[in-house]
Coordinates of C-alpha atoms in Angstrom, one line a residue:
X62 CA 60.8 91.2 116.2
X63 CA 60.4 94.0 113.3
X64 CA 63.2 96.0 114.8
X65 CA 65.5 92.7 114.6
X66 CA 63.6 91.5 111.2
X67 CA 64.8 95.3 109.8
X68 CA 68.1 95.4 111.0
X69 CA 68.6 92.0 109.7
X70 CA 67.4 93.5 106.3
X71 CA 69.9 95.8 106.2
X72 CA 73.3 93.9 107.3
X73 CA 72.0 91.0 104.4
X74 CA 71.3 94.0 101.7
X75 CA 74.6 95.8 102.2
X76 CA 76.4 92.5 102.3
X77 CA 74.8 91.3 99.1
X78 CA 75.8 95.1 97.6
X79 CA 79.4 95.2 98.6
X80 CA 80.5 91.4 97.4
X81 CA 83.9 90.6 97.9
X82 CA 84.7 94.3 98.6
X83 CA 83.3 94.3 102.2
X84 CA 85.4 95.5 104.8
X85 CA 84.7 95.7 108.5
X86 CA 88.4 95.8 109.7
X87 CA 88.8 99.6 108.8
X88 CA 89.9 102.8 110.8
X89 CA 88.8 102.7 113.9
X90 CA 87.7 99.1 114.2
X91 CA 91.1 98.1 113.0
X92 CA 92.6 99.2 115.7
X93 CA 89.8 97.5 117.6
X94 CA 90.7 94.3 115.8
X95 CA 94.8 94.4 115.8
X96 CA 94.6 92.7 119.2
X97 CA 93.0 89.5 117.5
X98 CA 94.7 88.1 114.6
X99 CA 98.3 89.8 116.5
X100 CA 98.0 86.9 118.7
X101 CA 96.4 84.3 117.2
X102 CA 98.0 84.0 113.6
X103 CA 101.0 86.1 113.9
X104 CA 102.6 85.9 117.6
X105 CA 103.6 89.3 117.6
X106 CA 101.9 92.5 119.0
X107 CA 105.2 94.4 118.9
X108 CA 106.9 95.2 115.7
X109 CA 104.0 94.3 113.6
X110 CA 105.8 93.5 111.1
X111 CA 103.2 91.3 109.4
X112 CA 100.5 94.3 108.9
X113 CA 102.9 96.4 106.0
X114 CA 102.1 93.5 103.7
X115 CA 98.5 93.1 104.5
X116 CA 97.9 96.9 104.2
X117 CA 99.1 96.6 100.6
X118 CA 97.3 93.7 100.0
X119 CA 93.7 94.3 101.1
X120 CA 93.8 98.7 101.4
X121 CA 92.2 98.4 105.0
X122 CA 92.5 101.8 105.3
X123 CA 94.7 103.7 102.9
X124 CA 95.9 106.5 105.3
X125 CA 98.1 106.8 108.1
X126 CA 98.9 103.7 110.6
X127 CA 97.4 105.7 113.8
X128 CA 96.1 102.4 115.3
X129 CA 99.2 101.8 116.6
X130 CA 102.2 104.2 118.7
X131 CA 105.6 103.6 119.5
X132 CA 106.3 103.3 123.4
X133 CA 109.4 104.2 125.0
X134 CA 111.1 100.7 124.9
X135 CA 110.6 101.3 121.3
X136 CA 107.6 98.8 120.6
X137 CA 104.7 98.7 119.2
X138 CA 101.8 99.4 121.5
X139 CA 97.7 99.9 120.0
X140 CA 96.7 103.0 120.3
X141 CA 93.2 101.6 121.3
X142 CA 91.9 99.5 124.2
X143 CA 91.1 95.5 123.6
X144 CA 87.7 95.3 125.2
X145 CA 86.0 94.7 121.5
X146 CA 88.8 91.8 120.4
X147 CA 86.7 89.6 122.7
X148 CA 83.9 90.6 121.0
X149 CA 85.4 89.7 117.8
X150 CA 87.2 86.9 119.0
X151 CA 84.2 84.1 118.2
X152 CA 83.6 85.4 114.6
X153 CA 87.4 85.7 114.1
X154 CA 87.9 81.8 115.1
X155 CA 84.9 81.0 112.5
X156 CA 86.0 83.0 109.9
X157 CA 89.6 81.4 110.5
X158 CA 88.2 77.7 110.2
X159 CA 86.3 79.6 106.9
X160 CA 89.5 80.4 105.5
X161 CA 91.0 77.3 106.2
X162 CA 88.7 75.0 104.9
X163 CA 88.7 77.3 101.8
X164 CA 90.8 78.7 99.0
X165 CA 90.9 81.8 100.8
X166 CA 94.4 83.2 102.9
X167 CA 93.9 81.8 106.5
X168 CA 95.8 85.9 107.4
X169 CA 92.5 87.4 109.3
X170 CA 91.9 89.6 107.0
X171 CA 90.6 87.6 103.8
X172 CA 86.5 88.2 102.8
X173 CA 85.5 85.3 105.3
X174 CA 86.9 87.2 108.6
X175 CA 85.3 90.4 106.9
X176 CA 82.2 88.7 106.5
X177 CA 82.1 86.8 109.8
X178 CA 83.1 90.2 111.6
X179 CA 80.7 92.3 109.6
X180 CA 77.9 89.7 111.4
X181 CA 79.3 89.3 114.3
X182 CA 76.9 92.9 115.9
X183 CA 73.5 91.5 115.7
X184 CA 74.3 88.5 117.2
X185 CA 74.9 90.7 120.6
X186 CA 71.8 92.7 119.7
X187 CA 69.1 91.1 118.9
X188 CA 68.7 89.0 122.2
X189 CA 69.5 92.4 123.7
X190 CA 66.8 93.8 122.5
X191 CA 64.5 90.8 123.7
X192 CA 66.1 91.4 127.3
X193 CA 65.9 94.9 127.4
X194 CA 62.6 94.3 126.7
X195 CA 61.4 92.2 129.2
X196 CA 63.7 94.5 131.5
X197 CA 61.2 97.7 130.6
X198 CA 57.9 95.5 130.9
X199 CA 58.8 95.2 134.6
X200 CA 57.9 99.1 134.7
X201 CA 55.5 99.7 131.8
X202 CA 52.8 98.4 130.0
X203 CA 53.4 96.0 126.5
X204 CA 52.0 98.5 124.3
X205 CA 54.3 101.7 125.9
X206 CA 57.3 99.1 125.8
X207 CA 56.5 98.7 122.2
X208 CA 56.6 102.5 120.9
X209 CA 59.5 102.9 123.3
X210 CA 61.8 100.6 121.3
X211 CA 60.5 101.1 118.0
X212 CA 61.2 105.2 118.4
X213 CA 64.4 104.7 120.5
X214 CA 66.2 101.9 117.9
X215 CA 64.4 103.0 114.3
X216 CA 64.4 106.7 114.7
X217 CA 67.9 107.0 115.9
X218 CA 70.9 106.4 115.1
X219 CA 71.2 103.1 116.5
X220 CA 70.1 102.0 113.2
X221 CA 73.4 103.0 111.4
X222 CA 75.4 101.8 114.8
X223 CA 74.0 98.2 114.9
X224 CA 74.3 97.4 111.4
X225 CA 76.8 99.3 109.1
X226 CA 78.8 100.9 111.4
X227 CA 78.3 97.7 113.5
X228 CA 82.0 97.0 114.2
X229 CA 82.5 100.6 116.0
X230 CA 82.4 100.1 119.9
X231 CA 78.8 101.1 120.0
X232 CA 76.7 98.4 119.4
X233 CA 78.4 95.8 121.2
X234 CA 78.5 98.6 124.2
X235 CA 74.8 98.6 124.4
X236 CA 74.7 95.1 124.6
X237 CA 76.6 95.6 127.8
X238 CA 74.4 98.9 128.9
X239 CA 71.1 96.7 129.1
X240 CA 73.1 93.6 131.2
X241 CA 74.0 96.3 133.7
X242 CA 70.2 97.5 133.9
X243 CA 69.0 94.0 134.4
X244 CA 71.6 93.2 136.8
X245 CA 71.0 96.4 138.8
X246 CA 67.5 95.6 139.1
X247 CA 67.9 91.8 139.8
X248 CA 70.5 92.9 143.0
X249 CA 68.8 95.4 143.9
X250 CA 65.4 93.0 144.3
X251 CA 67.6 90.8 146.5
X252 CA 71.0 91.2 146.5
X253 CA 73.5 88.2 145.9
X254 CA 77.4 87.7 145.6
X255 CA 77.1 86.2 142.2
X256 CA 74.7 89.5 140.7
X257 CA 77.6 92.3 142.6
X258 CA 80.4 90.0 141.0
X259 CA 78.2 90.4 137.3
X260 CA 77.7 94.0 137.8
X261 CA 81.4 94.5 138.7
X262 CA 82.5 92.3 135.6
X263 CA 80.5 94.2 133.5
X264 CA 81.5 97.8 133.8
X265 CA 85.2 96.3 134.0
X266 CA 84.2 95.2 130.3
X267 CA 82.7 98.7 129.2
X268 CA 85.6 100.0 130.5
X269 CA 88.0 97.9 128.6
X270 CA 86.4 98.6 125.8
X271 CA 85.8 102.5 126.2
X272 CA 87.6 104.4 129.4
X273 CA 84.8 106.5 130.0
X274 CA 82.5 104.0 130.2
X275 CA 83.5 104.1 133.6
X276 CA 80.1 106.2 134.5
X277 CA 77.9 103.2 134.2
X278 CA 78.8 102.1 137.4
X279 CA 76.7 105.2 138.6
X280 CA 73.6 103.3 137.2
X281 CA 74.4 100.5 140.1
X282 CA 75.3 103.0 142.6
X283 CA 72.7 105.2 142.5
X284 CA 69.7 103.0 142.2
X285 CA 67.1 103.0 145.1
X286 CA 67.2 99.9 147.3
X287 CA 62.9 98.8 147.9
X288 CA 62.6 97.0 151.1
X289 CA 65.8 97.8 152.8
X290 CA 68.9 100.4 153.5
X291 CA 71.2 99.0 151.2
X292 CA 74.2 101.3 152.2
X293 CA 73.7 99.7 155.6
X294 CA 73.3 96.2 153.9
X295 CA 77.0 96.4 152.4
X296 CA 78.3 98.2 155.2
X297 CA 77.7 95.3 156.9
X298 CA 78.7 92.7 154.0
X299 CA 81.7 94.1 152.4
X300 CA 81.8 91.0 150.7
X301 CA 79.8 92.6 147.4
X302 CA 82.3 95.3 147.4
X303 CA 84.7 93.1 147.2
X304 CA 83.4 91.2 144.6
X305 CA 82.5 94.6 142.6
X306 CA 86.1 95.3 142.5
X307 CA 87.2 91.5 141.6
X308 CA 84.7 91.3 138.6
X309 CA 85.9 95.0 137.2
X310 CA 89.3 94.2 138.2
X311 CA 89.2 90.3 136.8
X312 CA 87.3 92.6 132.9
X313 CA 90.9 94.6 132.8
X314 CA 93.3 92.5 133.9
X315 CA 94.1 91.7 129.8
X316 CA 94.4 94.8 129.3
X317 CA 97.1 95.7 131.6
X318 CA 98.8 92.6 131.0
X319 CA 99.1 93.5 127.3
X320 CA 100.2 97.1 128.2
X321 CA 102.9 95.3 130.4
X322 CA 103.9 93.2 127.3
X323 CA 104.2 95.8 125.3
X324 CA 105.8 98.8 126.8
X325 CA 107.1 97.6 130.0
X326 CA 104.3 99.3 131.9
X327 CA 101.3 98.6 133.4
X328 CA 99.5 101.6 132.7
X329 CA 99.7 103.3 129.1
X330 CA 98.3 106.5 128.5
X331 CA 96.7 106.0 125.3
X332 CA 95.8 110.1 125.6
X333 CA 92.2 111.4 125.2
X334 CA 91.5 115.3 125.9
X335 CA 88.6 116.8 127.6
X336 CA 86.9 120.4 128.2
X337 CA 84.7 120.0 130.9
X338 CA 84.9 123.4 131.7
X339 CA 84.2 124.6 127.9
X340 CA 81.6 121.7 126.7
X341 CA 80.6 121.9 123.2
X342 CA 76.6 122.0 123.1
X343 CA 77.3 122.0 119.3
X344 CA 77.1 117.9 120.2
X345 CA 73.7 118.6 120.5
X346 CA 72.3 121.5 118.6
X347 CA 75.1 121.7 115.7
X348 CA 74.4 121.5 112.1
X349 CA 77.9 119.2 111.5
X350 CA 76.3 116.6 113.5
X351 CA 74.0 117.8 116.0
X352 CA 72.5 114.9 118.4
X353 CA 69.6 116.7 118.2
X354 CA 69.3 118.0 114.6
X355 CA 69.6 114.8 112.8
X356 CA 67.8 112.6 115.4
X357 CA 65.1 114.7 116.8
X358 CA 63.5 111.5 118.3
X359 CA 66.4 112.1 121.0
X360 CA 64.7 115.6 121.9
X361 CA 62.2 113.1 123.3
X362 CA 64.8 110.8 125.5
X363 CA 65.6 114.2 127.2
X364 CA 62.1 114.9 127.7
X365 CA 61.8 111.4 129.2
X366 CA 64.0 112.4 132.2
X367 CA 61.4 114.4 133.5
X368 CA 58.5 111.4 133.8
X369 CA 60.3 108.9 136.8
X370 CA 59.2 110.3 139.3
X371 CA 58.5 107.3 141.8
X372 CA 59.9 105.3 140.0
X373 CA 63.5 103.1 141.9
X374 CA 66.0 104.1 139.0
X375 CA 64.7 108.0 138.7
X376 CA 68.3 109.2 140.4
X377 CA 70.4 106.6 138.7
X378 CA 69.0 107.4 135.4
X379 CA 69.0 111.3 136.0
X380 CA 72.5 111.1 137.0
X381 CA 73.7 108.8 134.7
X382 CA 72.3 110.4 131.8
X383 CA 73.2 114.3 132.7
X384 CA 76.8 113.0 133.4
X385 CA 77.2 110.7 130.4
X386 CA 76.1 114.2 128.3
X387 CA 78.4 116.4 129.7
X388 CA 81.7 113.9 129.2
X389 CA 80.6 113.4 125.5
X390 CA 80.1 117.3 124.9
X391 CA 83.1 118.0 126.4
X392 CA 85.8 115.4 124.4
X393 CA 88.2 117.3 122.7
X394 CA 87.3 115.7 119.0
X395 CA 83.8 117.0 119.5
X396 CA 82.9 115.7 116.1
X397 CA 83.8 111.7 116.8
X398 CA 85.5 111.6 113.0
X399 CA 83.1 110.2 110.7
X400 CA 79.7 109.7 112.3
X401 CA 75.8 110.6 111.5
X402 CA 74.0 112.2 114.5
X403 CA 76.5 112.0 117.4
X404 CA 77.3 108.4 117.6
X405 CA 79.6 108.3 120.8
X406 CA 75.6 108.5 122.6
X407 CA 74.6 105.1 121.0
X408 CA 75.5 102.6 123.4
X409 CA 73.8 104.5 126.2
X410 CA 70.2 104.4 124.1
X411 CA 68.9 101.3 126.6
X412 CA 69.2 104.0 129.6
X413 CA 67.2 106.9 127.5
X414 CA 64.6 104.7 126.4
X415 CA 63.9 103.8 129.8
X416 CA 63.4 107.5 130.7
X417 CA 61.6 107.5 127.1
X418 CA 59.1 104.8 128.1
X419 CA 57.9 107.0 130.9
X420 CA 57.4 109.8 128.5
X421 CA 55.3 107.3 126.1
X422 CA 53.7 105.9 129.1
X423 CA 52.5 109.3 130.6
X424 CA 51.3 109.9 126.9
X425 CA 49.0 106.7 126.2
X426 CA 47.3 107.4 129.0
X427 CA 46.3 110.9 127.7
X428 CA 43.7 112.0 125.2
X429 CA 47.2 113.4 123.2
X430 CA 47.7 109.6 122.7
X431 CA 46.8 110.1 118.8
X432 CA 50.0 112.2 118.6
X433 CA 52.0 109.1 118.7
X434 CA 50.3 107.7 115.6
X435 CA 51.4 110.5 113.4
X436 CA 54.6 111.7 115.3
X437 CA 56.3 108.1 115.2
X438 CA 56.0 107.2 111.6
X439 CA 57.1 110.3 110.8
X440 CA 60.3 110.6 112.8
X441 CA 60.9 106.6 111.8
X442 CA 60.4 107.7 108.2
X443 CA 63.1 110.7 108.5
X444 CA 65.7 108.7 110.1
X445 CA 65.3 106.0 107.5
X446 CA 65.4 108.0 104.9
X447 CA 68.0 110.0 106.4
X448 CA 70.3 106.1 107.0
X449 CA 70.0 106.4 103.3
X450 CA 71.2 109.5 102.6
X451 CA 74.0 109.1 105.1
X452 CA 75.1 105.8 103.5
X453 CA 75.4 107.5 100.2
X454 CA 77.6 110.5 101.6
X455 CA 75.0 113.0 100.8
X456 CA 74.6 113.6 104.4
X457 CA 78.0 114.0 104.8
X458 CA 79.9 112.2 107.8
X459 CA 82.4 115.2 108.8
X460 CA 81.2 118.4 106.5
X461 CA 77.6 119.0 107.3
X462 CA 76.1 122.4 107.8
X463 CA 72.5 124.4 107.9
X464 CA 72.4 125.4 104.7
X465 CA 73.7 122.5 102.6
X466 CA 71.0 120.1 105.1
X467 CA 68.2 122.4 104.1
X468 CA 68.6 121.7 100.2
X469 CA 69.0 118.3 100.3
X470 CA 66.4 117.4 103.3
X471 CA 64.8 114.6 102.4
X472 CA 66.5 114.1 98.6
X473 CA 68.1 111.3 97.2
X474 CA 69.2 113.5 94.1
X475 CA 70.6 116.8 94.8
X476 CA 71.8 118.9 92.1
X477 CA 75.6 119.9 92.0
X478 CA 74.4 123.4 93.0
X479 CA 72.9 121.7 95.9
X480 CA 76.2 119.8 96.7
X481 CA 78.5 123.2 96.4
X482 CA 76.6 124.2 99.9
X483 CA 78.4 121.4 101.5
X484 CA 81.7 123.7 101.1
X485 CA 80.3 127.7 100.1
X486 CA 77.4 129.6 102.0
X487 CA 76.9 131.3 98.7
X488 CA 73.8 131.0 97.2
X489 CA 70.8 133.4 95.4
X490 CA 67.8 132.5 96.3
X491 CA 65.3 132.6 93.1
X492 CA 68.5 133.4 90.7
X493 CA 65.6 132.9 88.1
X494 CA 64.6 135.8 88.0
X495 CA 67.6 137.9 87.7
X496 CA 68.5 139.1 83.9
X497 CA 72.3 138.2 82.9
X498 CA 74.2 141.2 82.5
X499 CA 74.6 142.6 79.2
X500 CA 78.3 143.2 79.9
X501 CA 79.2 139.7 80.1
X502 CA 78.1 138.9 76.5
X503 CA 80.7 140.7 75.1
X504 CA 83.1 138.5 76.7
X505 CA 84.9 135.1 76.0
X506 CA 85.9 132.5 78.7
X507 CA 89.6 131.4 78.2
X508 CA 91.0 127.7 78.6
X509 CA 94.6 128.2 79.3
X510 CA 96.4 124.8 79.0
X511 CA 99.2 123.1 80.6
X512 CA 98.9 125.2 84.1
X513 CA 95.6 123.2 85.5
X514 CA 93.9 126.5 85.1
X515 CA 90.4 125.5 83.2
X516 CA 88.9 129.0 83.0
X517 CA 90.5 132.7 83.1
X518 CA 87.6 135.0 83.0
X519 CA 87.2 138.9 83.2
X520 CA 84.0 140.6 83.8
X521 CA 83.6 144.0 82.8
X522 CA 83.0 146.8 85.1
X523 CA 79.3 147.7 85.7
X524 CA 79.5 149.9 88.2
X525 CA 77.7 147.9 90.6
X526 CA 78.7 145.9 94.1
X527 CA 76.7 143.5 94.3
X528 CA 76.3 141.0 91.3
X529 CA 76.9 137.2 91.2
X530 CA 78.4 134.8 88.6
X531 CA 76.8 131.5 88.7
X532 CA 79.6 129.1 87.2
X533 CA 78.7 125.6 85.6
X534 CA 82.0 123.2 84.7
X535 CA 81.9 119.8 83.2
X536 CA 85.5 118.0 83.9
X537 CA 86.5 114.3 83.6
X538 CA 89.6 113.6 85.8
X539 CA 91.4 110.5 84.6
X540 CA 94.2 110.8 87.6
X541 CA 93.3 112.9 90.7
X542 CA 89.9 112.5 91.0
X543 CA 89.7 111.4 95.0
X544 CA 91.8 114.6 95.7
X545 CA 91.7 117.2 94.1
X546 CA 89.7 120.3 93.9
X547 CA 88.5 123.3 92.0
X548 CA 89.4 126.6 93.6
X549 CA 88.1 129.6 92.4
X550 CA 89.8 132.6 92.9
X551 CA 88.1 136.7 92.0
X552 CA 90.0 139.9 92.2
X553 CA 87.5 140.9 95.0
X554 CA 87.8 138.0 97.1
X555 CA 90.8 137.3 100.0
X556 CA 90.0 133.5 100.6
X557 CA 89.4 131.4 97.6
X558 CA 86.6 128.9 97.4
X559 CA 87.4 124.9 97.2
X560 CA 85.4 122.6 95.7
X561 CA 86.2 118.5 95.7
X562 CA 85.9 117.2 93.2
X563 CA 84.6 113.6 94.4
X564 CA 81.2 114.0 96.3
X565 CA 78.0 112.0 96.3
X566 CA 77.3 112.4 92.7
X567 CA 80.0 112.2 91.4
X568 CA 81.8 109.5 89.5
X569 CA 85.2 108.1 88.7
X570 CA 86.8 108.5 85.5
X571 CA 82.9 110.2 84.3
X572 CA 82.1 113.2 83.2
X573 CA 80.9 115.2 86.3
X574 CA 78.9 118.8 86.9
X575 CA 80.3 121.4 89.4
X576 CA 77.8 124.3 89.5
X577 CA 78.1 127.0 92.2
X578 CA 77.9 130.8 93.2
X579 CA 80.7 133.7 93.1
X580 CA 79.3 136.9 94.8
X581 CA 81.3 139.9 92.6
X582 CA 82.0 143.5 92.8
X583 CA 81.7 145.2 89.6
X584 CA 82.7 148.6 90.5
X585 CA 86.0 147.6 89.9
X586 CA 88.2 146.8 87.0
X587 CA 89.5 144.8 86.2
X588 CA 87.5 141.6 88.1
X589 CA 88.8 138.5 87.5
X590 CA 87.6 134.6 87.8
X591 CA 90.1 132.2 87.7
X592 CA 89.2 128.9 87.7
X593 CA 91.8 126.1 88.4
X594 CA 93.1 122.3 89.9
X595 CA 94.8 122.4 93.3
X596 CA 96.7 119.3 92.6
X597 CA 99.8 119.2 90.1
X598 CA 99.3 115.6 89.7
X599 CA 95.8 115.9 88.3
X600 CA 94.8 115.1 84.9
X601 CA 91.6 116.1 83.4
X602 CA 90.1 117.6 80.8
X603 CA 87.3 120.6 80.8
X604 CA 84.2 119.5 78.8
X605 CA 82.2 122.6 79.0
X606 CA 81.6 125.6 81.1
X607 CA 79.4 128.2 81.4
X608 CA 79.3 131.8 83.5
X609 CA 76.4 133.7 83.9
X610 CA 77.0 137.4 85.5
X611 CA 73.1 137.6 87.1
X612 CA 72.1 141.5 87.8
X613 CA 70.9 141.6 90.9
X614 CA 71.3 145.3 92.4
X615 CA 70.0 148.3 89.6

């Protein structure tokens, strides 16, 4: 109930934040959504010629259309599968009677689809959570049920995924990741027609909504029967295979029909690239990212795989969970776009927390029980926290890294010295206590004007190789302000340094502080900063500036 009572909490708060600018048809989830209001309103999932007007109108995503391909036959065809439409599909028609019943456009797009969509997640999840559950108290006590959820759904990620970042394919996947637990343990306890045609219907649905969801069936298939040879059993009732294939096949049939539609073809390849050979353990350990890094909770759902033994899932969990892994670490967009944590693992969190449960089972039982106490708060705390910090894009979604995470660990307001680690791994550590150089005093910085060049600066030969400039600028951008950077160029340096100039501090049309370090060598003459606007359409103005040559080698 607190779980559900928090994530409730924080759909209402970022509802009541965002007003009539809420969006949940965006990026990817547009082309999630596409499939819905393209045959419903519009009666046409080909040229799409409806959606040019509709971009203008509501900016739903201000970048290239790459929801959406042309086939051969010269159509239209989405570039992503339709499993989450029929997810959408109930809020859609509510927000559509909404609209109509309203002064606002009846085009699917207008605040009350947004709003209904936004919603729609925790409707799937909460009674999820209630069945997963009563699914893990068939195994473990109340109390080890209890910690199990609380550190597998508040100390991960899944916060984020189930709320926010709700309309992604993630939460409603997880929804579909505890049915096929239940239902493996329900046929399993005595196998029926009805449970094998469930089980089939449901990975046909995960799979419609995400190819490689294709692995759950493993969870099924791998599951020890109690009481009887169940390979025998079906050997000699092929009637549950049958039906297995019927319900998966029954889940995709929309799909192909649409892809038949569209570009004359039954099958489309939408094109995904793997590595399996190659993975990319950066999923895990990585500071952009890393599964591990972010949500260190998760270090304890890996642990977890080693406390089933006995138990009638250990193999289908094992497998399931090793397998599911490997195929994320080895996608060729090993980043997933935007994301905190890796999100791609989310849906799969009702399978590691019951290999968790185990773990915190194993754990209660021990005189290290106290641990939990102290190590749960604390890792819920982080994450929270963390949700925060992720929300207001100082833990970045794409450009994270080990030193920029150290600085801001656990702070709401970095300093822009702090946020030029994002993008430079220069930094002096105690710069305090370095004196400025006397040469620099001598010197004036120059503003050159009309050339987007703020600062020209020369520093005088010192006859050392190691000496830093520390560099403060004050610029208001009036046009160019969400892209455009300063680059800083030195005599000494091959690559340039680029700093944004919108980050999480930042501010529109305000005056905003850049502060960052230039590493210098002084032996030669002469050394020049330069100091400049990448964009030729900016325009700004340079409030103040300041350079400080430290001396840090005698």
């Amino acid at each position: 109930m607190l779980i559900s009572l928090l994530l409730i909490a924080i759909q209402l708060a970022t509802i009541f934040s965002k007003g009539k600018e809420l969006k949940a048809t965006t990026y990817d989830v547009l082309g999630y959504y596409l499939y819905v209001p393209s045959f419903t309103i519009y009666d046409d999932c080909k040229d799409l010629g409806w959606y040019t007007e509709l971009e203008k109108k509501y900016n739903l995503q201000g970048s290239d259309f790459y929801q959406a391909r042309r086939a051969a036959n010269g159509n239209h065809v989405f570039t992503y599968y339709g499993g989450l439409s029929l997810f959408y599909l109930p809020f859609f028609l509510l927000g559509h009677i909404i609209a109509l019943l309203s002064n606002f456009p009846a085009d699917g797009f207008s605040y009350p689809y947004q709003l209904c969509i936004f919603l729609s997640p925790l409707f799937y999840i909460i009674p999820a959570i209630f069945l997963l559950r009563k699914f893990l108290k068939h195994y473990y006590s109340d109390v080890a049920v209890a910690w199990s959820l609380i550190l597998g759904l508040t100390a991960t990620n899944f916060v984020q995924y189930a709320t926010i970042d709700g309309n992604q394919t993630h939460a409603y996947l997880f929804v579909l990741y505890v049915l096929v637990l239940w239902y493996s343990r329900q046929w399993h306890l005595g196998p029926t027609l009805k449970n094998s045609f469930l089980l089939g219907l449901i990975t046909g649905f995960a799979i419609f909504c995400r190819p490689t969801e294709a692995i759950m069936l493993f969870i099924p298939l791998l599951w020890i029967s109690s009481g009887f040879n169940k390979w025998k059993f079906v050997k000699e009732d092929k009637r549950h295979i049958w039906l297995v294939i019927a319900g998966g096949t029954l889940a995709l049939l929309p799909q192909f029909l649409y892809w038949q539609h569209a570009t004359d073809q039954w099958i489309y390849d939408v094109g995904s690239k793997w590595y399996f050979l190659y993975p990319y353990f950066r999923v895990l350990f990585g500071w952009e990212k890393g599964w591990f890094i972010y949500t260190p909770a998760t270090l304890l759902f890996v642990a977890g795989l080693w406390y089933m033994r006995g138990k009638v899932y250990r193999k289908s969990v094992l497998s399931f969970c090793l397998l599911n892994l490997w195929i994320i670490m080895a996608w060729s967009d090993w980043r997933y776009g935007g994301s905190y944590s890796c999100r791609a693992l989310v849906q799969s969190y009702p399978v590691f927390i019951l290999a968790l449960s185990g773990l915190i089972a194993s754990i209660l039982q021990s005189r290290y029980r106290k641990i939990l106490y102290v190590l749960v708060p604390i890792l819920v705390f982080v994450n929270l926290f963390q949700h925060v910090q992720y929300n207001k894009t100082i833990l970045h979604y794409r450009g994270m890294n080990k030193l920029y995470y150290q600085h801001v660990f656990l702070d709401l307001s970095p300093t822009p010295l702090d946020m030029s680690l994002m993008y430079s791994d220069l930094y002096l550590s105690n710069f305090e206590d370095y004196p400025v150089s006397e040469n620099y005093k001598n010197t004036t910085a120059q503003k050159i004007q009309g050339e987007n060049v703020f600062i020209r600066q020369e520093i005088l030969q010192s006859g050392t190789k190691n000496e830093w400039a520390k560099i403060k600028l004050s610029v208001k951008a009036q046009k160019g302000f969400w892209n455009s950077n300063l680059v800083v160029e030195t005599t000494t340096r091959a690559t340039p340094l680029s700093f944004p100039l919108f980050n999480a501090i930042s501010k529109e049309d305000k005056i905003n502080t850049y502060e960052f370090f230039v590493k210098l060598d002084t032996t030669l003459e002469p050394n020049i900063i330069e100091i400049k606007v990448d964009q030729k359409a900016f325009i700004g103005t340079l409030e103040q500036w300041e350079i400080q040559v430290l001396k840090t080698s005698h």
